[in-house]
Amino acid sequence: MPFVFSETDGITTRSRFDNIHFSVCQNCENIAIWIHDKIIYPDSEIVITRNPDMPPHIMKIYDEALSIVSKSPKGSAALLRLFIQHLCKELGEPGKDINSDIASLVKK
């Protein structure tokens, strides 16, 4: 949350914002706006092409995880774990234990 300090001289009010920073990307030269240590602009958008053969119910979980990754990385990771569990089941694994399912798929 930015810190806002206001000063007035009776006629005008001046506001000073602390904890807001601006930077310029050295690669694309676009501006980024930060509040403390988080980028608030631009809202990063991660685009990853998904396999079109993915079953629709699993694709929904994947898309949801992708849509929240910049706002909630931990929430996105939790959804991706659920995605992997469902995917393992689709690939013929029991779906009870993600570690066992992945180990079994690696062996195959």
CSV table of C-alpha atoms in Angstrom, one decimal, residues 3-38:
chain,number,residue,atom,x,y,z
A,3,PHE,CA,2.0,6.0,1.7
A,4,VAL,CA,0.3,9.4,1.0
A,5,PHE,CA,1.3,12.6,2.8
A,6,SER,CA,-0.7,15.7,2.3
A,7,GLU,CA,0.3,19.3,3.0
A,8,THR,CA,-1.9,22.3,2.7
A,9,ASP,CA,-1.2,26.0,2.8
A,10,GLY,CA,-4.8,27.0,3.1
A,11,ILE,CA,-5.3,27.4,-0.7
A,12,THR,CA,-3.8,24.4,-2.3
A,13,THR,CA,-3.1,20.9,-1.1
A,14,ARG,CA,0.0,19.0,-2.2
A,15,SER,CA,0.3,15.2,-1.9
A,16,ARG,CA,3.5,13.3,-1.7
A,17,PHE,CA,3.6,9.6,-2.4
A,18,ASP,CA,6.2,7.5,-0.7
A,19,ASN,CA,6.8,3.8,-1.4
A,20,ILE,CA,6.0,4.1,-5.1
A,21,HIS,CA,8.8,3.6,-7.6
A,22,PHE,CA,9.1,3.7,-11.3
A,23,SER,CA,11.5,1.7,-13.5
A,24,VAL,CA,12.3,1.2,-17.2
A,25,CYS,CA,12.9,-2.3,-18.6
A,26,GLN,CA,16.3,-2.5,-20.1
A,27,ASN,CA,15.0,-5.0,-22.7
A,28,CYS,CA,11.7,-3.5,-24.0
A,29,GLU,CA,12.1,0.0,-22.5
A,30,ASN,CA,8.6,0.0,-21.1
A,31,ILE,CA,7.8,1.6,-17.7
A,32,ALA,CA,6.9,-0.5,-14.6
A,33,ILE,CA,5.3,0.9,-11.5
A,34,TRP,CA,6.1,-0.7,-8.1
A,35,ILE,CA,4.6,-0.3,-4.7
A,36,HIS,CA,7.2,-1.4,-2.3
A,37,ASP,CA,8.6,-4.6,-3.9
A,38,LYS,CA,5.6,-5.6,-6.1
